[in-house]
Short mmCIF file of C-alpha atoms in Angstrom, two decimals:
data_model
loop_
_atom_site.label_atom_id
_atom_site.label_comp_id
_atom_site.label_asym_id
_atom_site.label_seq_id
_atom_site.Cartn_x
_atom_site.Cartn_y
_atom_site.Cartn_z
CA MET A 1418 129.00 132.97 88.58
CA ASP A 1419 132.85 132.95 87.53
CA ILE A 1420 135.28 133.14 89.98
CA PRO A 1421 137.06 137.10 89.51
CA TYR A 1422 140.43 137.26 88.80
CA THR A 1423 141.68 134.03 88.48
CA VAL A 1424 143.79 134.71 85.93
CA ASP A 1425 143.59 138.98 84.88
CA VAL A 1426 145.34 141.25 87.10
CA ARG A 1427 143.09 142.83 89.23
CA ARG A 1428 144.85 146.67 88.95
CA ASP A 1429 145.19 147.77 92.89
CA THR A 1430 147.82 144.79 93.90
CA GLY A 1431 148.76 143.66 91.20
CA LEU A 1432 148.28 140.24 91.02
CA TYR A 1433 145.47 137.47 90.89
CA ASN A 1434 143.31 137.16 94.05
CA ALA A 1435 145.08 133.56 94.61
CA LYS A 1436 148.47 134.31 94.53
CA VAL A 1437 147.48 137.49 97.28
CA GLY A 1438 145.25 134.54 99.02
CA ILE A 1439 148.73 132.20 99.42
CA TRP A 1440 151.18 134.46 100.46
CA LEU A 1441 148.34 135.77 103.16
CA PHE A 1442 148.35 132.21 104.34
CA LEU A 1443 152.22 131.88 103.86
CA ALA A 1444 152.96 134.59 106.24
CA SER A 1445 150.38 133.02 108.88
CA GLU A 1446 152.28 130.22 108.85
CA VAL A 1447 155.30 131.78 109.66
CA MET A 1448 153.73 132.80 112.62
CA LEU A 1449 152.89 129.20 113.04
CA PHE A 1450 156.44 127.55 113.20
CA GLY A 1451 157.57 130.48 114.60
CA ALA A 1452 155.55 130.14 117.51
CA LEU A 1453 157.03 126.73 118.10
CA PHE A 1454 160.55 127.37 117.02
CA SER A 1455 160.21 130.10 120.29
CA ALA A 1456 159.06 127.61 122.17
CA TYR A 1457 161.84 125.13 121.10
CA ILE A 1458 164.13 127.94 122.50
CA LEU A 1459 162.08 128.10 126.26
CA LEU A 1460 162.60 124.94 126.20
CA ARG A 1461 166.00 124.29 125.37
CA VAL A 1462 167.32 127.41 127.33
CA GLY A 1463 164.90 126.12 130.14
CA GLN A 1464 166.79 122.65 130.21
CA PRO A 1465 169.91 122.17 133.24
CA ALA A 1466 173.86 122.31 130.91
CA GLY A 1467 174.35 118.69 129.41
CA HIS A 1468 170.16 117.71 129.37
CA TRP A 1469 169.45 118.87 126.00
CA PRO A 1470 169.63 115.89 123.52
CA GLN A 1471 172.49 115.25 121.35
CA GLY A 1472 172.93 113.54 117.97
CA TRP A 1473 169.51 111.96 119.03
CA LEU A 1474 168.18 111.55 115.75
CA ASN A 1475 169.77 110.51 112.11
CA ILE A 1476 171.87 112.51 110.77
CA PRO A 1477 172.09 110.46 106.74
CA LEU A 1478 168.60 110.42 107.32
CA GLY A 1479 167.78 113.93 107.96
CA THR A 1480 170.47 114.80 105.22
CA ALA A 1481 168.66 112.37 102.92
CA ASN A 1482 165.12 113.85 103.70
CA THR A 1483 166.35 117.44 103.04
CA PHE A 1484 167.77 116.34 99.76
CA VAL A 1485 164.88 115.17 98.66
CA LEU A 1486 162.47 117.88 99.61
CA ILE A 1487 165.87 120.01 97.58
CA THR A 1488 164.33 118.12 95.39
CA SER A 1489 160.93 118.26 95.32
CA SER A 1490 161.19 122.05 95.18
CA ILE A 1491 163.16 122.16 92.04
CA THR A 1492 161.25 119.54 90.12
CA THR A 1493 157.43 121.97 91.42
CA VAL A 1494 159.87 125.07 89.60
CA LEU A 1495 160.32 123.75 86.88
CA ALA A 1496 156.44 121.61 86.27
CA TRP A 1497 155.49 125.26 86.58
CA ALA A 1498 157.22 126.00 83.96
CA ALA A 1499 157.51 123.52 81.70
CA LEU A 1500 153.29 124.79 81.66
CA LYS A 1501 154.39 128.66 80.47
CA GLU A 1502 156.26 126.65 77.75
CA LYS A 1503 152.82 124.96 76.92
CA ASN A 1504 154.24 121.46 77.69
CA PHE A 1505 151.85 119.19 79.48
CA GLY A 1506 153.63 116.08 79.13
CA LYS A 1507 156.64 117.85 80.82
CA PHE A 1508 154.78 119.17 83.39
CA LYS A 1509 153.63 115.87 84.39
CA PHE A 1510 156.96 114.77 84.05
CA PHE A 1511 158.59 116.79 87.12
CA HIS A 1512 155.77 117.11 89.35
CA ALA A 1513 155.28 113.30 89.44
CA ILE A 1514 158.35 113.64 90.74
CA THR A 1515 157.56 115.73 92.92
CA ILE A 1516 154.95 114.16 94.49
CA LEU A 1517 157.66 110.83 94.75
CA CYS A 1518 159.94 112.57 96.57
CA ALA A 1519 157.03 113.67 99.20
CA LEU A 1520 156.68 110.21 99.31
CA ILE A 1521 159.84 108.89 99.96
CA PHE A 1522 160.39 112.19 103.24
CA VAL A 1523 157.26 110.87 104.86
CA GLY A 1524 158.52 106.89 104.72
CA ILE A 1525 161.73 108.15 106.21
CA LYS A 1526 160.08 110.39 108.35
CA SER A 1527 157.83 106.82 109.47
CA PHE A 1528 160.83 105.15 109.84
CA GLU A 1529 162.76 108.10 112.21
CA TYR A 1530 159.16 108.12 114.12
CA TYR A 1531 159.04 104.19 114.33
CA ASP A 1532 162.34 104.12 115.79
CA LYS A 1533 162.19 106.78 118.11
CA PHE A 1534 158.84 104.98 119.62
CA THR A 1535 160.73 101.85 119.43
CA HIS A 1536 163.58 102.93 121.84
CA TYR A 1537 162.98 103.02 124.92
CA THR A 1538 164.97 104.31 128.72
CA ILE A 1539 164.66 102.56 131.45
CA THR A 1540 165.14 103.58 135.08
CA GLN A 1541 166.29 101.07 137.54
CA LYS A 1542 165.90 100.88 140.52
CA ASP A 1543 169.28 100.56 141.75
CA GLY A 1544 170.35 104.52 140.14
CA LYS A 1545 171.18 103.10 136.74
CA PHE A 1546 169.84 103.75 133.32
CA ALA A 1547 169.50 101.48 130.91
CA ASP A 1548 169.63 102.61 126.88
CA GLY A 1549 168.28 100.72 124.25
CA HIS A 1550 166.12 99.07 121.22
CA PHE A 1551 163.29 97.07 122.94
CA ARG A 1552 163.75 93.90 122.42
CA ASN A 1553 160.98 92.04 124.17
CA ALA A 1554 158.74 91.90 127.70
CA THR A 1555 158.42 88.89 129.43
CA TYR A 1556 155.12 88.63 131.94
CA VAL A 1557 153.62 85.07 133.60
CA ASP A 1558 149.97 85.88 135.04
CA PRO A 1559 150.53 84.00 138.50
CA VAL A 1560 147.45 82.39 138.61
CA SER A 1561 148.59 79.65 136.18
CA ASN A 1562 152.28 80.43 135.87
CA ALA A 1563 152.04 81.03 131.88
CA GLN A 1564 154.03 83.48 130.60
CA SER A 1565 153.71 85.81 127.87
CA VAL A 1566 156.36 87.11 125.78
CA GLU A 1567 155.49 90.40 123.78
CA SER A 1568 157.19 91.96 121.43
CA CYS A 1569 155.93 95.92 122.38
CA TYR A 1570 156.06 97.24 125.71
CA ARG A 1571 152.32 96.33 127.48
CA GLY A 1572 152.65 98.39 130.62
CA THR A 1573 153.26 96.64 134.18
CA THR A 1574 149.95 94.38 134.32
CA PHE A 1575 147.46 93.84 130.90
CA THR A 1576 144.33 91.97 130.60
CA LYS A 1577 144.12 88.79 128.34
CA PRO A 1578 140.87 88.02 126.84
CA ALA A 1579 140.28 83.96 127.75
CA GLY A 1580 137.51 82.89 126.86
CA THR A 1581 134.64 83.63 128.99
CA ASN A 1582 137.95 85.69 132.13
CA ALA A 1583 140.22 87.69 131.94
CA VAL A 1584 143.73 86.30 132.31
CA LYS A 1585 145.42 89.63 134.36
CA TYR A 1586 149.57 89.36 133.32
CA GLN A 1587 152.26 90.79 135.26
CA LEU A 1588 155.32 92.27 134.00
CA VAL A 1589 158.81 89.75 134.71
CA SER A 1590 161.55 91.37 132.51
CA VAL A 1591 162.17 93.07 130.02
CA THR A 1592 164.58 92.96 127.75
CA LEU A 1593 166.21 96.34 125.32
CA ASN A 1594 168.82 96.15 122.64
CA GLY A 1595 171.05 98.66 124.32
CA HIS A 1596 173.77 99.46 127.49
CA VAL A 1597 173.62 100.53 131.15
CA VAL A 1598 175.22 103.62 132.33
CA SER A 1599 174.81 104.55 135.95
CA ASP A 1600 175.02 108.77 134.77
CA GLU A 1601 172.01 109.90 132.73
CA THR A 1602 173.85 112.70 131.16
CA LEU A 1603 175.85 110.45 129.30
CA LEU A 1604 172.49 109.14 127.46
CA PHE A 1605 171.68 112.83 126.70
CA ASP A 1606 175.26 113.25 124.77
CA LEU A 1607 175.45 110.63 121.45
CA LYS A 1608 177.63 113.96 119.25
CA SER A 1609 180.97 114.34 120.93
CA HIS A 1610 181.12 111.08 124.31
CA LYS A 1611 183.07 107.96 123.59
CA PRO A 1612 180.33 105.04 123.25
CA ALA A 1613 183.17 102.53 123.74
CA ALA A 1614 184.22 103.13 127.25
CA ALA A 1615 182.35 104.63 128.83
CA HIS A 1616 179.24 101.43 127.78
CA GLY A 1617 181.61 98.90 127.84
CA GLU A 1618 182.48 99.80 131.76
CA ALA A 1619 178.45 100.39 132.19
CA HIS A 1620 177.61 97.73 131.07
CA ALA A 1621 179.14 95.21 133.26
CA GLU A 1622 177.88 96.62 136.27
CA GLY A 1623 174.44 97.01 134.80
CA ALA A 1624 174.87 93.38 133.75
CA ALA A 1625 175.94 92.20 137.21
CA ALA A 1626 172.54 93.70 137.99
CA THR A 1627 170.65 91.07 135.98
CA ALA A 1628 171.95 87.91 137.46
CA GLU A 1629 169.74 85.95 134.90
CA HIS A 1630 171.40 87.32 131.87
CA VAL A 1631 174.71 87.76 133.27
CA ALA A 1632 175.95 84.32 131.43
CA THR A 1633 175.24 85.81 128.05
CA ALA A 1634 175.27 89.03 128.15
CA GLU A 1635 178.57 89.40 130.07
CA PRO A 1636 180.85 87.26 127.89
CA ALA A 1637 179.89 89.37 124.64
CA ALA A 1638 180.00 92.99 126.36
CA ALA A 1639 183.06 92.16 127.25
CA SER A 1640 184.73 91.71 124.03
CA HIS A 1641 182.92 94.62 122.64
CA GLY A 1642 180.92 97.75 124.18
CA GLY A 1643 178.87 97.32 122.19
CA HIS A 1644 174.32 97.39 122.39
CA GLU A 1645 173.35 93.98 123.22
CA ASP A 1646 170.39 92.47 124.68
CA ILE A 1647 169.82 93.42 127.44
CA THR A 1648 167.07 92.45 130.83
CA ILE A 1649 165.88 93.95 133.09
CA PRO A 1650 164.07 91.52 135.74
CA ALA A 1651 160.85 93.60 137.34
CA ALA A 1652 161.62 94.27 140.77
CA ASN A 1653 164.69 96.58 138.90
CA ILE A 1654 163.01 98.92 137.24
CA GLN A 1655 161.93 102.37 138.66
CA LYS A 1656 160.49 103.69 134.86
CA VAL A 1657 160.00 102.34 131.33
CA SER A 1658 159.57 105.59 129.18
CA SER A 1659 160.04 105.29 125.01
CA TYR A 1660 161.29 108.14 123.18
CA GLY A 1661 158.00 109.31 122.07
CA PRO A 1662 156.57 113.15 122.85
CA ALA A 1663 156.45 111.99 126.52
CA HIS A 1664 160.24 111.28 127.10
CA HIS A 1665 162.08 114.36 126.93
CA PRO A 1666 160.67 118.91 125.91
CA TYR A 1667 163.46 117.49 123.33
CA ASN A 1668 161.54 114.92 122.22
CA ALA A 1669 157.89 116.74 122.79
CA ILE A 1670 159.27 119.53 120.92
CA TYR A 1671 160.39 117.42 118.02
CA PHE A 1672 157.66 115.31 117.25
CA THR A 1673 155.05 118.67 117.49
CA LEU A 1674 157.33 120.42 114.76
CA THR A 1675 157.96 118.13 112.61
CA GLY A 1676 154.94 116.41 113.13
CA LEU A 1677 153.43 119.12 111.96
CA HIS A 1678 155.94 119.62 109.04
CA ALA A 1679 155.34 116.13 107.38
CA LEU A 1680 151.17 116.87 107.76
CA HIS A 1681 151.97 120.03 105.35
CA VAL A 1682 153.87 118.25 103.24
CA ILE A 1683 151.19 115.41 103.07
CA GLY A 1684 148.98 118.34 102.07
CA GLY A 1685 150.71 119.47 100.15
CA ALA A 1686 151.44 116.22 98.27
CA LEU A 1687 147.71 116.32 97.98
CA VAL A 1688 146.39 118.70 96.73
CA ILE A 1689 150.00 118.85 94.03
CA GLY A 1690 148.20 115.10 93.61
CA PHE A 1691 145.13 116.48 92.99
CA LEU A 1692 146.39 119.21 90.10
CA TRP A 1693 148.50 116.20 88.71
CA ALA A 1694 145.75 113.46 88.06
CA PHE A 1695 142.71 115.44 87.33
CA GLY A 1696 144.74 118.45 86.42
CA GLY A 1697 144.00 118.46 82.41
CA LYS A 1698 140.18 119.55 81.96
CA MET A 1699 141.17 122.56 83.30
CA TRP A 1700 144.65 122.95 81.51
CA LYS A 1701 142.39 121.81 78.12
CA THR A 1702 139.60 125.03 79.54
CA ASP A 1703 141.73 127.14 81.25
CA PRO A 1704 145.68 127.24 80.79
CA GLU A 1705 147.32 129.92 82.38
CA ARG A 1706 143.94 129.66 85.22
CA PHE A 1707 145.79 125.86 86.00
CA THR A 1708 149.12 127.33 85.27
CA ASN A 1709 148.54 129.89 88.01
CA ARG A 1710 146.80 127.14 90.31
CA ILE A 1711 150.13 124.67 89.78
CA GLU A 1712 152.10 128.84 90.77
CA VAL A 1713 150.44 129.19 93.93
CA SER A 1714 150.66 125.21 94.84
CA GLY A 1715 154.14 125.41 94.24
CA LEU A 1716 154.43 128.82 97.00
CA PHE A 1717 152.95 126.32 99.29
CA TRP A 1718 155.17 124.08 98.95
CA HIS A 1719 158.23 125.37 98.68
CA PHE A 1720 157.55 127.30 101.78
CA VAL A 1721 157.28 123.54 103.13
CA ASP A 1722 160.92 122.87 102.61
CA LEU A 1723 161.84 126.54 103.49
CA VAL A 1724 160.65 125.53 106.95
CA TRP A 1725 162.69 122.30 106.84
CA ILE A 1726 166.10 124.02 106.50
CA PHE A 1727 165.17 125.06 109.55
CA LEU A 1728 163.55 122.39 111.09
CA PHE A 1729 166.73 120.29 109.80
CA PRO A 1730 169.64 122.51 111.56
CA VAL A 1731 168.49 123.46 114.76
CA LEU A 1732 166.69 119.22 115.58
CA TYR A 1733 168.71 117.10 114.18
CA LEU A 1734 172.48 119.02 114.28
CA LEU A 1735 172.33 121.32 117.19
CA MET B 239 135.52 138.35 82.75
CA SER B 240 138.03 135.87 81.87
CA ASP B 241 138.73 136.66 78.25
CA HIS B 242 142.09 136.63 77.06
CA THR B 243 141.39 140.67 75.99
CA ALA B 244 143.80 141.90 78.42
CA SER B 245 146.38 139.07 79.51
CA PRO B 246 148.58 141.05 81.76
CA SER B 247 150.03 137.85 82.98
CA LYS B 248 151.69 136.67 79.94
CA ASP B 249 154.05 139.12 80.54
CA HIS B 250 154.58 137.64 84.22
CA ALA B 251 154.87 134.49 82.49
CA GLY B 252 157.87 135.94 79.61
CA ALA B 253 160.30 137.26 82.16
CA HIS B 254 160.28 133.96 83.65
CA ASP B 255 160.19 130.76 80.95
CA THR B 256 162.79 128.08 79.33
CA HIS B 257 166.55 130.78 78.80
CA SER B 258 166.04 130.44 83.88
CA ILE B 259 165.74 126.77 83.93
CA ARG B 260 169.65 127.42 83.90
CA GLY B 261 169.68 129.02 87.06
CA TYR B 262 166.87 127.60 89.18
CA MET B 263 169.35 124.99 88.31
CA THR B 264 172.31 127.03 89.67
CA VAL B 265 170.13 127.65 92.84
CA TYR B 266 169.41 123.92 93.42
CA PHE B 267 173.02 122.47 93.48
CA ALA B 268 173.26 125.43 96.00
CA LEU B 269 170.88 124.13 97.91
CA LEU B 270 172.19 121.41 97.58
CA VAL B 271 175.69 121.93 98.87
CA GLY B 272 174.43 124.37 101.56
CA THR B 273 172.99 121.52 102.85
CA ALA B 274 176.19 118.91 103.15
CA LEU B 275 177.58 122.55 104.52
CA THR B 276 175.88 122.51 107.48
CA VAL B 277 176.15 118.95 108.27
CA TRP B 278 179.71 119.39 107.66
CA ALA B 279 180.35 122.66 110.22
CA SER B 280 177.68 120.98 112.73
CA PHE B 281 181.00 118.95 112.98
CA ILE B 282 183.18 120.83 113.66
CA HIS B 283 184.19 123.23 116.36
CA PHE B 284 183.92 126.45 116.21
CA GLY B 285 185.06 126.76 119.84
CA SER B 286 182.07 127.64 121.26
CA HIS B 287 178.20 125.98 120.58
CA GLU B 288 176.87 129.56 120.17
CA VAL B 289 179.50 129.52 117.16
CA ASN B 290 178.46 126.25 115.44
CA ILE B 291 174.63 127.54 116.32
CA ALA B 292 175.26 130.68 114.02
CA VAL B 293 176.86 129.32 111.91
CA ALA B 294 174.09 127.09 110.87
CA LEU B 295 171.58 129.68 110.85
CA LEU B 296 173.91 131.58 108.78
CA ILE B 297 173.96 128.21 106.44
CA ALA B 298 170.18 128.18 106.45
CA SER B 299 169.62 131.56 106.08
CA VAL B 300 171.43 132.10 103.33
CA LYS B 301 169.36 129.34 101.35
CA ALA B 302 165.84 129.82 102.69
CA PHE B 303 166.65 133.26 101.22
CA LEU B 304 167.68 131.39 97.45
CA VAL B 305 164.58 129.09 97.57
CA GLY B 306 162.01 132.10 99.07
CA GLY B 307 163.96 134.58 96.71
CA TYR B 308 164.15 132.38 93.56
CA PHE B 309 162.09 129.42 93.17
CA MET B 310 159.32 131.89 95.76
CA HIS B 311 159.98 134.48 93.19
CA LEU B 312 160.32 136.79 95.85
CA ILE B 313 163.71 138.27 93.97
CA SER B 314 161.56 140.34 90.92
CA GLU B 315 157.79 140.28 93.11
CA LYS B 316 155.05 142.94 93.31
CA LYS B 317 154.49 145.85 95.91
CA MET B 318 151.56 144.16 97.25
CA ILE B 319 153.52 140.84 98.52
CA TYR B 320 156.04 143.10 100.09
CA SER B 321 153.93 145.21 101.72
CA VAL B 322 152.34 141.56 103.49
CA LEU B 323 155.59 139.73 103.80
CA ILE B 324 157.21 143.22 105.86
CA PHE B 325 154.27 142.76 108.58
CA THR B 326 155.95 139.01 108.53
CA ALA B 327 159.10 139.61 109.48
CA ILE B 328 158.49 142.37 111.78
CA PHE B 329 156.28 140.50 114.24
CA PHE B 330 158.52 136.94 113.62
CA VAL B 331 161.07 139.41 114.74
CA GLY B 332 159.49 140.11 117.34
CA LEU B 333 158.22 136.71 118.47
CA MET B 334 161.86 134.82 118.83
CA PHE B 335 162.93 137.82 120.54
CA LEU B 336 159.57 137.67 122.89
CA THR B 337 161.90 134.49 124.45
CA LEU B 338 164.54 137.10 126.09
CA TRP B 339 161.73 138.19 128.18
CA SER B 340 161.87 134.86 129.69
CA PHE B 341 165.33 135.10 130.93
CA ALA B 342 163.59 137.60 133.15
CA ASP B 343 161.51 135.76 135.04
CA PHE B 344 162.64 133.02 136.67
CA PRO B 345 166.13 133.87 139.68
CA PRO B 346 169.22 132.88 137.85
CA LYS B 347 170.10 129.60 137.97
CA THR B 348 167.27 127.89 138.89
CA VAL B 349 166.63 124.08 138.02
CA THR B 350 163.93 122.59 138.85
CA HIS B 351 164.63 119.11 138.96
#
């Protein structure tokens, strides 16, 4: 049985059915993202003054990703227009760019995610905060005194299988590449405060607390107030927190919004990729129906672009 | 059923092919400029942060209008689509205004941590 109105226009709606379908779906998508945007507003206004992060994301990368998505949108339109001109080769070319853009977008996004998951704030028992990218964590087996340097944080203790029994390692110290501040709010506003002054002063204090590494860390810190390797002994560690979703409500809504958006990019790319790779058959038998499929998948793709147009300023710039 | 006797989608096709490629490209460049403008505006201090937020959202809305209107053809769409989207718009705006209610729930200036 044929599916009705794949090409022909229904008299009552004035449209082929898939187009009504995709718009109903997009209407529900507006509400889905709308709910999360309102969650963002609530989380943001619920924070005390100065506790909503500014400048935590990489603006050049976000801008690049915006350009990438806009480019993928125009190539989607051009791919559809090429089919209207009965030019299948041109369609293939433009939609190949769309798919490539989708891959670039997801690649850049993955890098940004990785950057957040390897970025830590350590709340110190002396009331200061060490903040930076993870270098390594040193653990020791108290029984044999054997040390183990791990490339990711594995908690205050972890067990490693060794032959028949397991060895329980305990945290000795964590090394971050970053700086130490005495006021947590300095970590929230990376956009407007002057890093050199704040970090230089604070780092010298922090280095004193990490007596073992003063020799290596302090001279470098004195010469320029940038990011240095700081080692915090376990005795001074109160809390270790990566910039994952649990770090701050901002991170929670950032990962929720961009994660859901990235899933849409991946889903859209799969559909467009499928039509790109296997669409030739339908193009030969029913070109108008295929063109409509491209239009409908394109409408979804533009919607994904449209969501990003709001996500970018809201999460990266404001 | 799906023979080509009627093919009413053809008239829709005619309206949008080659001659509007230039229109699509114009929209594309407008979107690129809009993105650059958003980034630039975010580094300008307009007096208060609220104004910066308003400016960024205004630019984003213009960009959204361009994508929706031209790439998604909402400028010249059938009535059926509009009647769906008008409800979406109303509910979306309602959803955003729901957040205002939250202010009524808390005593002023409560800081929980």
